[in-house]
XYZ file of C-alpha atoms in Angstrom:
771
model
C -12.303 1.327 -7.490
C -9.643 0.863 -5.577
C -8.101 3.507 -3.729
C -4.928 3.567 -1.697
C -4.396 5.562 0.771
C -1.121 6.836 2.174
C -1.508 6.875 5.853
C 0.993 8.390 7.028
C 0.137 11.956 9.056
C -0.708 12.005 12.584
C 0.480 8.890 14.196
C 0.833 8.848 18.138
C 4.169 7.261 19.257
C 5.441 6.213 22.562
C 9.366 5.058 22.867
C 9.129 2.362 25.659
C 6.673 -1.365 26.137
C 3.676 -0.849 27.426
C 1.638 -3.897 27.153
C -2.254 -1.707 27.432
C -1.661 0.005 24.058
C -2.826 -2.938 21.951
C -6.329 -1.982 23.031
C -8.570 0.246 20.984
C -9.921 2.592 23.860
C -6.278 3.014 25.409
C -5.819 6.971 26.125
C -2.569 7.547 23.847
C -3.270 11.535 23.900
C -0.294 12.764 25.803
C 1.983 10.564 22.842
C 4.566 13.001 20.802
C 2.681 12.923 16.945
C 4.541 11.856 14.100
C 4.685 11.213 10.297
C 5.495 8.274 9.111
C 7.793 7.199 7.512
C 9.850 7.719 11.203
C 12.794 6.198 11.936
C 13.249 6.675 16.293
C 17.252 5.417 16.133
C 18.127 8.666 14.608
C 15.935 10.960 17.167
C 18.527 9.496 19.752
C 22.214 10.552 20.845
C 25.277 9.088 19.690
C 26.537 6.669 22.390
C 29.564 3.812 22.298
C 27.781 1.595 24.001
C 25.412 0.752 20.772
C 26.639 -0.858 17.810
C 29.190 0.360 15.736
C 27.712 -1.393 13.380
C 24.548 0.753 13.676
C 26.564 3.623 13.181
C 26.012 3.982 17.421
C 22.750 4.845 17.203
C 19.679 3.257 19.878
C 17.358 0.555 19.333
C 14.623 -0.026 21.469
C 10.919 -1.065 21.542
C 8.665 1.023 20.904
C 4.570 1.272 19.840
C 2.533 3.831 17.246
C -0.568 3.924 17.205
C -3.223 5.436 13.863
C -6.639 6.778 14.796
C -7.900 6.842 11.592
C -11.814 7.150 10.251
C -13.169 5.225 7.293
C -16.292 6.903 5.138
C -19.618 5.306 5.042
C -20.255 3.138 2.823
C -17.249 0.783 3.713
C -19.029 -2.317 5.045
C -18.739 -4.759 2.709
C -15.702 -3.446 1.107
C -12.424 -5.384 0.744
C -9.910 -3.400 2.755
C -5.860 -4.147 3.395
C -3.663 -2.658 5.619
C 0.195 -3.155 4.080
C 3.056 -1.748 5.746
C 6.183 -1.128 2.991
C 8.865 -1.889 6.172
C 8.843 -2.046 9.574
C 12.032 -2.683 11.246
C 11.840 -5.251 12.917
C 9.644 -8.112 15.220
C 6.441 -5.967 14.439
C 3.269 -6.654 15.773
C 0.036 -4.876 14.677
C -3.306 -4.936 15.980
C -6.682 -3.205 14.719
C -9.202 -2.411 16.522
C -7.804 -4.610 19.640
C -7.895 -7.514 17.119
C -4.438 -9.319 16.661
C -3.310 -8.855 12.776
C -0.283 -11.171 13.454
C 3.579 -10.778 13.683
C 6.262 -9.750 10.946
C 9.435 -10.471 11.546
C 11.994 -9.002 8.968
C 12.708 -5.511 8.271
C 13.121 -4.712 5.001
C 10.036 -6.417 2.907
C 6.398 -5.364 2.238
C 3.959 -7.110 4.304
C -0.451 -6.971 4.373
C -3.123 -8.111 6.453
C -6.867 -8.540 5.222
C -8.539 -6.473 7.460
C -11.949 -6.407 6.087
C -13.448 -7.657 8.536
C -12.244 -5.455 11.489
C -12.479 -2.208 10.417
C -15.756 -0.292 9.907
C -17.143 3.590 9.581
C -16.191 5.936 11.672
C -13.155 5.611 14.119
C -10.520 2.634 13.377
C -7.428 1.910 15.418
C -4.292 0.570 14.350
C -1.553 -0.301 17.202
C 1.730 -1.253 16.455
C 4.679 -3.037 18.381
C 7.856 -2.438 17.189
C 11.061 -4.847 19.141
C 14.557 -4.035 17.987
C 16.912 -4.194 21.278
C 19.917 -5.170 20.044
C 21.352 -3.139 17.297
C 24.132 -5.745 16.965
C 21.867 -7.328 14.298
C 23.206 -6.023 11.516
C 26.646 -4.944 9.918
C 25.310 -1.780 8.909
C 22.719 0.657 10.199
C 19.139 -0.631 9.734
C 17.131 2.008 11.806
C 14.153 1.243 14.180
C 10.437 1.869 13.629
C 8.056 2.414 10.681
C 10.593 3.506 8.203
C 8.385 3.242 4.928
C 5.192 3.997 3.480
C 1.859 2.429 5.111
C -1.479 2.765 3.005
C -5.136 1.311 3.585
C -6.381 0.241 -0.126
C -10.380 -0.125 -0.292
C -11.609 -1.864 -2.858
C -14.929 -3.681 -4.182
C -15.002 -7.091 -2.934
C -14.738 -8.327 -6.851
C -11.285 -7.271 -7.852
C -7.954 -8.208 -8.283
C -5.563 -9.849 -5.869
C -2.659 -8.134 -3.921
C 0.425 -8.492 -6.344
C -1.919 -10.103 -8.942
C -0.469 -8.595 -11.587
C 2.433 -9.544 -13.028
C 3.604 -7.915 -16.775
C 6.554 -8.670 -18.329
C 7.949 -9.037 -21.913
C 7.260 -12.287 -23.925
C 8.790 -11.416 -27.536
C 10.032 -8.640 -29.850
C 9.805 -9.539 -32.866
C 10.738 -7.020 -35.783
C 8.723 -3.868 -35.198
C 6.313 -5.824 -33.145
C 6.189 -6.456 -28.930
C 4.070 -8.955 -27.253
C 3.662 -8.455 -23.529
C 2.538 -11.288 -21.303
C 0.102 -10.258 -18.342
C -0.701 -12.849 -15.866
C -3.430 -12.094 -13.532
C -5.574 -12.986 -10.974
C -9.161 -11.611 -9.437
C -11.479 -12.204 -6.433
C -14.562 -13.695 -8.825
C -14.454 -11.452 -11.620
C -15.877 -12.563 -14.840
C -13.812 -10.687 -17.606
C -11.551 -8.280 -17.308
C -9.824 -5.676 -19.671
C -6.351 -4.023 -20.420
C -5.540 -0.716 -21.742
C -2.373 -0.363 -22.455
C -1.349 3.694 -23.008
C 1.555 5.474 -23.960
C 3.636 7.734 -21.784
C 1.449 10.703 -23.104
C -2.174 9.003 -21.927
C -2.581 8.021 -25.839
C -4.403 4.824 -26.185
C -2.039 1.704 -28.093
C -3.846 -1.218 -27.896
C -6.619 -3.259 -25.151
C -7.287 -6.521 -24.845
C -10.560 -8.537 -23.526
C -10.222 -11.994 -21.267
C -13.514 -13.814 -20.379
C -11.964 -15.593 -17.596
C -11.363 -13.854 -13.972
C -7.411 -15.247 -13.993
C -4.928 -16.146 -16.259
C -3.147 -14.859 -18.755
C -3.117 -12.472 -21.281
C -1.063 -11.119 -24.761
C -1.155 -7.103 -25.467
C 0.328 -7.081 -28.954
C 1.168 -3.961 -29.996
C 3.687 -2.707 -33.082
C 5.960 0.061 -33.011
C 7.202 0.355 -29.601
C 10.040 2.385 -27.887
C 12.113 -0.162 -25.537
C 13.215 0.815 -21.821
C 16.763 1.246 -21.663
C 19.281 3.113 -19.079
C 19.262 5.711 -22.449
C 15.785 6.026 -23.093
C 13.791 4.928 -19.940
C 10.812 5.123 -21.727
C 7.708 3.819 -19.739
C 4.599 2.986 -20.779
C 0.645 2.703 -18.792
C -1.137 -0.460 -18.160
C -4.499 -0.191 -17.064
C -6.256 -3.610 -15.717
C -9.970 -3.342 -15.306
C -11.739 -6.364 -13.361
C -15.955 -7.157 -14.300
C -18.350 -8.864 -12.956
C -21.731 -9.517 -14.482
C -21.104 -6.215 -16.611
C -20.166 -3.585 -13.935
C -16.680 -2.290 -13.624
C -16.051 -3.362 -10.305
C -11.766 -2.476 -9.766
C -9.523 -0.928 -11.540
C -5.408 -0.985 -11.746
C -2.788 0.863 -12.879
C 0.591 0.362 -13.260
C 3.669 1.750 -15.153
C 5.678 -1.110 -17.312
C 9.135 -0.637 -20.021
C 9.420 -3.038 -23.133
C 12.299 -4.727 -22.952
C 14.548 -8.014 -23.292
C 17.985 -8.973 -21.584
C 19.908 -12.156 -21.659
C 23.235 -13.092 -19.633
C 25.683 -15.093 -21.853
C 28.412 -16.992 -20.144
C 30.786 -16.141 -23.023
C 29.776 -12.479 -24.494
C 28.412 -11.413 -21.070
C 25.240 -8.936 -20.828
C 22.342 -7.908 -23.861
C 19.768 -5.725 -23.853
C 17.372 -5.411 -26.350
C 19.963 -7.237 -28.437
C 23.147 -4.911 -27.408
C 26.049 -6.467 -25.872
C 27.158 -3.412 -22.806
C 28.465 -3.648 -19.304
C 26.919 -3.326 -16.236
C 28.296 -0.090 -14.619
C 26.347 -1.018 -11.408
C 27.042 0.763 -7.536
C 25.779 -1.082 -4.112
C 23.998 0.948 -1.940
C 22.646 0.689 1.446
C 19.452 2.017 2.233
C 19.796 4.877 4.912
C 19.585 8.722 4.233
C 22.116 9.768 6.767
C 20.455 12.416 8.907
C 17.028 11.004 7.776
C 18.049 7.253 9.006
C 15.946 4.725 6.949
C 13.007 7.054 6.416
C 14.340 8.358 3.107
C 12.267 10.608 0.803
C 11.801 10.430 -2.650
C 14.138 13.378 -3.069
C 17.211 12.739 -1.325
C 17.235 8.871 -3.684
C 16.991 11.398 -6.616
C 19.730 13.806 -6.655
C 21.924 10.580 -5.688
C 21.200 8.862 -8.538
C 20.970 11.706 -10.764
C 24.848 12.358 -9.896
C 25.462 8.707 -10.346
C 24.044 8.714 -13.858
C 26.542 11.467 -14.864
C 29.286 9.843 -13.746
C 28.593 6.821 -15.908
C 26.404 4.527 -13.787
C 23.717 2.544 -15.528
C 23.290 -0.365 -12.062
C 22.113 -0.229 -8.794
C 22.500 -3.316 -5.875
C 20.309 -3.194 -3.455
C 22.728 -4.407 -0.555
C 21.952 -5.976 1.208
C 17.973 -6.101 1.615
C 14.890 -5.299 -0.251
C 14.792 -1.705 -1.000
C 11.894 0.481 -0.848
C 9.148 0.936 -3.534
C 10.466 4.717 -3.866
C 13.758 3.623 -5.233
C 12.589 1.276 -7.528
C 10.285 3.670 -9.052
C 13.145 5.752 -9.666
C 15.470 3.611 -11.121
C 12.351 2.826 -13.366
C 12.153 6.306 -14.558
C 15.856 7.600 -14.682
C 17.045 4.473 -16.419
C 18.899 1.967 -13.776
C 18.994 -1.816 -14.198
C 19.094 -3.362 -10.928
C 20.211 -6.314 -8.757
C 17.669 -6.435 -6.075
C 18.767 -8.294 -3.096
C 17.152 -10.213 -0.345
C 19.240 -11.215 2.726
C 22.503 -11.069 4.109
C 22.824 -14.390 6.202
C 20.833 -17.597 6.158
C 20.906 -19.842 8.679
C 24.090 -19.102 10.051
C 25.094 -16.164 11.802
C 27.133 -13.491 10.586
C 29.745 -11.869 13.144
C 28.018 -8.166 13.726
C 30.751 -5.703 15.002
C 29.691 -3.397 17.823
C 32.664 -2.306 19.367
C 34.925 -1.102 16.123
C 35.097 -3.025 12.704
C 36.661 -5.926 13.124
C 37.310 -6.031 17.192
C 36.912 -9.003 18.697
C 34.753 -10.326 20.061
C 31.768 -9.765 17.832
C 28.058 -10.711 18.675
C 25.782 -12.828 16.841
C 22.251 -11.423 16.126
C 20.692 -11.208 12.826
C 17.859 -12.660 10.659
C 19.320 -16.322 11.157
C 16.994 -16.291 14.005
C 13.937 -15.577 11.768
C 15.540 -17.483 8.589
C 13.413 -20.778 8.836
C 10.269 -19.412 9.743
C 10.113 -16.565 7.214
C 12.804 -16.979 4.655
C 10.000 -18.396 1.936
C 7.438 -15.474 3.007
C 9.861 -12.921 2.708
C 11.534 -14.025 -0.956
C 7.853 -14.092 -2.073
C 7.205 -10.741 -0.645
C 10.043 -8.959 -2.694
C 9.632 -10.964 -5.678
C 5.973 -10.171 -6.275
C 6.099 -6.907 -5.079
C 9.539 -5.792 -7.675
C 8.570 -8.302 -10.422
C 7.020 -5.434 -12.442
C 9.862 -2.974 -12.335
C 11.791 -3.077 -15.785
C 14.688 -2.038 -13.798
C 14.870 -5.200 -12.147
C 17.376 -7.897 -14.353
C 18.502 -10.225 -11.107
C 17.025 -11.502 -8.132
C 19.772 -11.761 -5.470
C 18.869 -14.441 -2.535
C 22.168 -13.537 -0.367
C 25.124 -11.669 0.142
C 28.744 -13.183 1.320
C 26.410 -16.055 2.822
C 30.005 -18.477 2.019
C 32.048 -15.817 3.704
C 35.103 -18.205 5.173
C 34.549 -19.054 8.546
C 31.677 -16.860 9.289
C 30.004 -19.205 10.078
C 30.249 -21.754 7.379
C 33.648 -23.646 7.036
C 34.867 -26.657 4.939
C 37.509 -29.475 5.182
C 38.617 -28.658 1.927
C 40.689 -25.516 3.326
C 42.351 -25.942 6.472
C 43.174 -21.888 6.777
C 41.769 -19.392 5.000
C 41.252 -15.127 4.932
C 38.380 -13.910 3.747
C 38.198 -10.316 1.806
C 37.686 -8.254 4.884
C 39.690 -10.159 7.796
C 42.237 -7.469 9.327
C 42.730 -8.466 13.223
C 40.989 -11.614 12.642
C 42.631 -14.421 15.212
C 44.352 -17.174 14.286
C 41.947 -19.795 15.446
C 39.149 -18.096 13.548
C 41.107 -18.893 10.564
C 40.907 -22.163 11.225
C 38.923 -24.830 10.123
C 36.566 -25.831 12.840
C 34.074 -28.982 12.379
C 32.092 -28.275 15.190
C 31.061 -24.978 12.989
C 28.388 -25.216 10.421
C 29.418 -26.923 7.212
C 29.495 -25.250 3.695
C 27.804 -28.369 1.999
C 24.691 -26.908 3.136
C 24.681 -24.014 1.306
C 24.076 -25.372 -2.110
C 20.856 -26.882 -0.466
C 19.789 -23.715 0.584
C 20.637 -21.924 -2.477
C 18.474 -24.433 -4.329
C 15.761 -23.682 -2.349
C 15.692 -20.186 -2.563
C 16.373 -20.301 -6.471
C 13.366 -22.406 -6.818
C 11.023 -20.379 -4.916
C 12.230 -17.584 -6.548
C 11.533 -19.261 -10.738
C 8.074 -20.420 -9.282
C 6.996 -16.373 -8.809
C 9.443 -15.264 -12.009
C 10.695 -17.151 -15.045
C 12.084 -14.041 -16.471
C 14.759 -13.473 -14.688
C 17.854 -15.023 -13.452
C 18.691 -15.632 -9.863
C 22.021 -14.661 -8.386
C 24.498 -14.435 -4.867
C 27.150 -12.428 -4.187
C 30.057 -14.868 -3.491
C 32.791 -14.148 -0.934
C 34.570 -17.311 -1.322
C 34.019 -18.885 -5.339
C 37.011 -20.642 -4.865
C 34.837 -23.005 -2.335
C 31.314 -22.678 -3.653
C 32.199 -23.979 -6.922
C 33.564 -26.857 -5.388
C 30.487 -27.063 -2.934
C 28.220 -27.318 -5.633
C 26.877 -23.513 -4.492
C 27.880 -21.097 -7.195
C 26.332 -24.073 -9.764
C 23.168 -23.733 -8.337
C 22.530 -19.970 -9.093
C 21.730 -18.788 -13.098
C 24.466 -16.236 -12.678
C 27.308 -16.666 -10.145
C 28.046 -13.144 -8.460
C 31.991 -12.714 -7.484
C 32.780 -10.191 -4.052
C 36.558 -8.804 -4.698
C 37.624 -11.924 -6.672
C 38.631 -11.109 -10.266
C 41.766 -12.952 -9.675
C 39.363 -16.293 -10.558
C 37.845 -15.201 -13.294
C 39.707 -16.459 -15.846
C 40.641 -20.016 -14.392
C 36.652 -20.296 -13.341
C 35.199 -19.868 -16.727
C 37.595 -22.026 -18.262
C 36.444 -24.739 -15.989
C 33.136 -23.834 -15.978
C 32.375 -22.563 -19.298
C 28.637 -22.639 -18.964
C 28.602 -20.525 -15.704
C 27.519 -17.090 -16.007
C 29.113 -14.336 -14.092
C 29.942 -11.198 -12.547
C 31.416 -8.805 -10.206
C 29.193 -8.420 -7.701
C 31.294 -5.790 -5.224
C 34.066 -4.498 -6.276
C 36.585 -2.166 -5.147
C 36.240 1.353 -6.920
C 39.918 0.547 -9.202
C 40.989 0.938 -12.123
C 42.213 -2.409 -12.067
C 38.581 -4.061 -11.338
C 37.371 -2.340 -13.914
C 39.830 -3.619 -16.210
C 39.005 -7.118 -15.290
C 35.089 -6.545 -16.265
C 36.666 -4.360 -20.068
C 39.323 -7.023 -20.689
C 36.837 -10.205 -20.541
C 34.313 -10.602 -23.024
C 32.435 -13.347 -20.595
C 31.965 -10.693 -17.551
C 28.332 -8.921 -17.783
C 29.933 -5.886 -15.185
C 30.844 -5.140 -12.022
C 28.874 -2.930 -8.965
C 31.297 -1.045 -7.221
C 31.436 -0.758 -3.074
C 29.912 1.442 -2.743
C 27.801 4.378 -4.345
C 27.262 6.583 -1.602
C 28.512 6.568 2.401
C 26.650 5.111 4.950
C 25.807 4.793 8.445
C 27.509 2.084 10.209
C 29.807 -0.110 9.587
C 32.254 1.990 11.045
C 35.973 1.474 12.515
C 35.744 2.616 15.423
C 34.336 5.427 18.024
C 34.221 8.319 16.928
C 33.152 7.504 13.476
C 29.500 7.163 12.916
C 29.534 6.392 9.339
C 31.686 4.600 6.445
C 33.690 6.682 3.906
C 33.129 3.775 1.215
C 31.261 6.214 -1.070
C 31.970 8.106 -4.051
C 29.321 10.248 -2.541
C 29.259 11.328 0.409
C 26.555 11.194 2.474
C 25.463 14.590 2.063
C 25.047 13.653 -1.025
C 28.376 15.379 -2.898
C 30.845 14.118 -4.795
C 34.428 12.750 -3.395
C 37.477 13.315 -5.492
C 37.302 8.941 -5.844
C 34.169 9.835 -7.697
C 35.948 12.122 -10.573
C 38.185 8.595 -10.682
C 35.234 6.554 -11.974
C 33.601 8.893 -14.336
C 36.995 8.957 -15.962
C 36.469 5.039 -16.314
C 32.490 4.862 -17.277
C 31.361 8.226 -18.567
C 32.515 8.936 -22.543
C 31.932 12.126 -22.484
C 35.158 14.249 -22.209
C 35.951 15.767 -19.297
C 38.278 16.680 -16.951
C 38.305 17.812 -13.004
C 40.899 18.671 -10.756
C 41.305 17.485 -7.034
C 43.574 17.797 -4.440
C 45.089 15.921 -1.953
C 48.510 16.247 0.640
C 50.367 13.415 -0.594
C 49.970 9.580 -1.586
C 48.996 8.803 1.599
C 46.003 10.641 1.536
C 42.821 9.035 0.577
C 40.451 11.018 0.820
C 41.491 14.150 -0.484
C 39.293 17.540 -1.092
C 37.569 19.530 -4.095
C 38.844 23.230 -2.395
C 42.332 25.024 -3.897
C 43.125 25.797 -0.226
C 46.518 25.959 1.817
C 49.688 27.707 2.962
C 51.904 29.518 0.647
C 54.776 27.404 -0.361
C 53.804 24.552 1.312
C 53.944 21.431 -1.477
C 50.316 19.550 -2.252
C 49.125 17.450 -5.096
C 46.645 18.191 -8.313
C 45.267 15.147 -9.156
C 43.425 15.619 -12.422
C 41.178 12.694 -12.930
C 39.975 12.591 -16.981
C 38.679 9.844 -19.848
C 41.618 11.807 -22.008
C 44.904 10.706 -22.679
C 47.084 14.347 -21.660
C 46.742 16.877 -19.175
C 48.175 20.407 -19.368
C 48.255 22.474 -15.653
C 48.282 25.925 -15.158
C 48.039 27.846 -11.907
C 47.640 31.819 -12.728
C 47.737 31.116 -16.334
C 51.717 29.380 -15.974
C 51.785 26.212 -17.611
C 53.079 24.254 -14.679
C 53.449 20.990 -17.212
C 52.079 18.484 -19.270
C 51.335 14.629 -18.014
C 49.861 11.959 -19.679
C 46.761 9.802 -17.972
C 44.333 7.773 -19.665
C 44.550 3.715 -18.649
C 47.965 3.268 -18.458
C 48.223 6.137 -15.526
C 45.580 5.114 -13.760
C 42.996 7.654 -15.567
C 44.458 10.530 -13.875
C 47.439 13.609 -13.862
C 48.913 14.492 -10.593
C 51.227 17.039 -10.602
C 53.129 17.930 -7.109
C 53.081 21.980 -6.846
C 53.829 24.385 -3.890
C 50.543 26.273 -2.926
C 49.800 29.970 -3.690
C 46.703 32.062 -4.115
C 44.701 32.188 -7.368
C 43.517 29.983 -9.950
C 44.243 26.577 -11.490
C 43.054 25.323 -14.381
C 43.362 21.667 -16.352
C 43.145 21.412 -19.800
C 42.580 17.765 -21.303
C 41.970 17.370 -25.088
C 39.146 20.102 -26.014
C 37.669 20.019 -22.185
C 39.002 22.074 -19.113
C 38.377 22.675 -15.630
C 39.055 25.641 -13.297
C 39.053 25.837 -9.319
C 39.979 29.269 -7.089
C 41.438 29.226 -4.356
C 38.827 30.144 -1.293
C 39.515 33.156 1.119
C 37.711 34.528 3.930
C 33.949 33.249 4.657
C 31.305 35.849 3.599
C 28.218 34.436 3.176
C 25.936 31.199 3.581
C 24.151 30.370 0.538
C 20.955 28.186 1.016
C 19.654 26.776 -2.702
C 16.431 24.646 -1.976
C 16.129 21.898 -4.908
C 12.431 23.549 -5.360
C 11.006 26.855 -4.013
C 7.495 25.498 -3.903
C 6.655 22.461 -1.922
C 3.383 20.212 -1.564
C 1.140 20.904 1.719
C 0.613 17.218 2.355
C 2.861 16.536 5.159
C 5.209 14.409 3.646
C 6.854 16.566 0.466
C 10.223 16.917 1.232
C 12.981 20.079 -0.107
C 16.733 19.346 0.081
C 18.262 23.084 0.856
C 21.934 22.693 -0.518
C 23.869 24.846 2.357
C 27.101 26.753 0.942
C 29.792 28.732 3.288
C 31.146 30.983 0.577
C 33.644 33.921 0.701
C 33.185 36.913 -1.662
C 34.075 35.314 -4.958
C 31.051 32.524 -4.195
C 33.943 29.726 -3.903
C 32.889 27.277 -1.017
C 35.012 27.726 2.229
C 36.304 24.827 4.525
C 35.319 26.002 7.735
C 34.547 24.393 11.140
C 31.921 26.741 12.068
C 28.804 25.617 13.558
C 25.488 26.795 11.775
C 22.214 26.921 13.495
C 18.983 26.694 11.718
C 15.593 27.852 12.061
C 12.534 27.786 9.862
C 9.133 29.739 10.350
C 6.079 28.747 8.387
C 3.767 25.385 8.568
C 7.383 22.845 7.825
C 9.913 21.705 9.550
C 13.464 20.560 9.729
C 13.920 17.059 9.331
C 17.056 16.506 9.250
C 20.975 18.390 8.968
C 23.231 16.546 7.274
C 27.538 17.414 6.416
C 29.101 13.609 5.443
C 31.702 14.513 8.329
C 32.676 11.116 9.763
C 33.026 12.175 12.969
C 30.373 14.705 13.094
C 29.007 13.299 16.622
C 26.134 16.296 17.198
C 22.803 14.870 17.875
C 20.393 14.619 14.628
C 18.059 16.212 16.450
C 19.676 19.079 16.580
C 18.933 21.945 14.763
C 22.675 22.969 14.291
C 25.947 20.733 12.532
C 28.961 22.095 10.629
C 29.984 22.189 7.085
C 31.694 20.211 5.403
C 34.154 21.775 2.721
C 31.762 24.723 3.406
C 29.013 22.718 2.271
C 26.149 20.574 4.138
C 22.297 19.525 3.502
C 18.958 20.247 4.973
C 15.796 18.685 4.923
C 12.772 20.462 5.333
C 8.862 19.018 5.237
C 5.878 20.649 4.537
C 3.118 20.671 6.917
C 0.009 21.046 5.460
C -1.001 24.498 5.489
C -0.279 26.472 2.574
C 1.921 29.493 3.396
C 5.167 30.789 2.868
C 8.091 29.230 4.519
C 11.291 31.064 5.290
C 14.654 29.051 6.128
C 17.144 30.831 8.230
C 20.506 30.024 8.838
C 23.571 31.748 11.359
C 27.037 31.020 12.581
C 27.887 31.223 15.816
C 29.387 34.601 16.197
C 26.371 35.594 14.179
C 28.989 37.023 11.374
C 27.616 34.895 8.415
C 23.680 34.315 7.798
C 21.383 33.058 4.914
C 17.852 32.632 4.310
C 15.895 30.448 1.568
C 12.023 30.979 1.102
C 9.425 28.476 -0.294
C 6.191 28.839 -1.026
C 4.012 25.409 0.623
C 1.175 24.799 -2.134
C -1.892 22.876 -2.237
C -1.316 19.259 -3.631
C -3.894 20.102 -6.922
C -2.081 22.772 -7.733
C 1.361 21.052 -8.063
C 0.076 17.856 -8.723
C 0.225 14.407 -7.449
């Protein structure tokens, strides 16, 4: 049977280069021990000499080494070593044997190491090179930042990614699932379909080791955002009557289609895609993001009414895709941010010239087919995935592609762009090249998966519809170009269109709801992210609906008013109309005027302060889903009523206590399991308090604090420190278990020791909590 083992514990790590480190016998005893996934960038201090695009965090070159014991009996077995993501330019050795190089930092890669690994001790050595951090427009991280696996199987086994299951047909009460499969030498294969409760539904035998199989059953429970029901498919490979290999995967039964006139349909139901774009980092954790972080974010986005995620602008971790399947999100799975032409990379602040020009373009020619195949083959069994995106804003005006059709052009993000950079320059790459590349990439995807359409996020559709780039795509994505929807629908009536990147504004959403032919939108962004900074000392982009600690921002409730059908009202506060950020805390000086912004999906709002009616105002679509009241601040309780729903906020007083709330009081003693501890500074009434107090943390027991995040854009406290301020009285602490079952105590105290907090955890063996 195939045994897939996570080998993330006890890697040796060295920051810096050493040409001898590939040697199996190299002495690495003085190297630091780390747990993989691991991102070395967030272990370094912020420094403005590094790229603003990468959040002012360091890259470099480093080595990892893993000593691993393989059990007796592996001789003659098939052994595969898989890396889910290494940023970037990874080189791998096994027992001093060079396995190869992998350039792209976001795609999985693997090696058949059957001839190189053996019983007893083995050594895996990995060199990672990320010297230039201005190689991306956002934070990438550095190192082996995703999971690493060793899979041991019989020589007769399923090939890597050798099972592809999808819904072939739904007819009445009958589902037909098609399975394409491939094995190394099996002569018979059996497929067993079980429901979520492990009840067997049907089995299918095939007399060939490779081929296609139909799994037919009645009464399917269809996968959807409202009911993300997953079945379990087990595949068994036989040879000469003996079971040699077993592979199990989850699948969902669903059908979807895009229509150029009617938009998007899932399981026969017309619906709007309410999506957000997300980058891949976890703030203090860098690119090494545990499951619990994504789970918290996704649950909050779901509660807002979101039903889709775009993985901007790279293939995501398999952890994220598993959660999208389980929680019920549609997914646009995106491959690249650039092709042959290198984009501008801002390193001194956003749109501060001159840019640097490093990036994936230097590897595109050699690696694009392998990287695209890696994404599609790994991810095609996920029912959440409905679109493959081959690129983001590849057609961005004059960056670098130009066209004589436009002598001068502004892009959607061209503030401070010098005049000469906006002019047509025939010495730059011509945009007529883009449909050629797009056609090649689209064909690669179609050859690997015929069940999903290919899209690309266009920033310059007024040009790309003329060059033929848009027409090569199955679905044309429009970034911030809602103004072309109607004209392009008339001119290209068979072209399917979707908003692939859009603002949070009501106008951008109305461009979807007012047009049946627009399938939906993906807001920029769902969560704040590291990098793409405006300039020192800012470390993050504040484009999100959630901040970097995963907490709701006022704009979250604006989007909820547009997307959620459950009646609600939420009071937020700002100084005036120019205060774009606002706060959820009711605070101020007595008599000072402020604005109470009440977001709601109801038509009218009544506002009370200390039970005195301040007034009643319309909300709804015509008023931007908000009723805005200008009021003088006074201590007490402010309350909003909208229809049958209400919200109340009490003014905050003096800080009294630090509250610490773990996401779970139990944690697996497996060296990986991570718990988020919510930190809140509260007054005597339990109301969060805005304070600049720095809080320090300590942990007792076999566990470690791996990060502290508050979401404050200019907080440059090194992530390696065990102290940080709170934002509006809130922060989040990430605690990772060791391997010894024990009681764990997490302690917090402010600088003058007037406030303290405590959280207790219990670290429990795996088998008691379940895998």
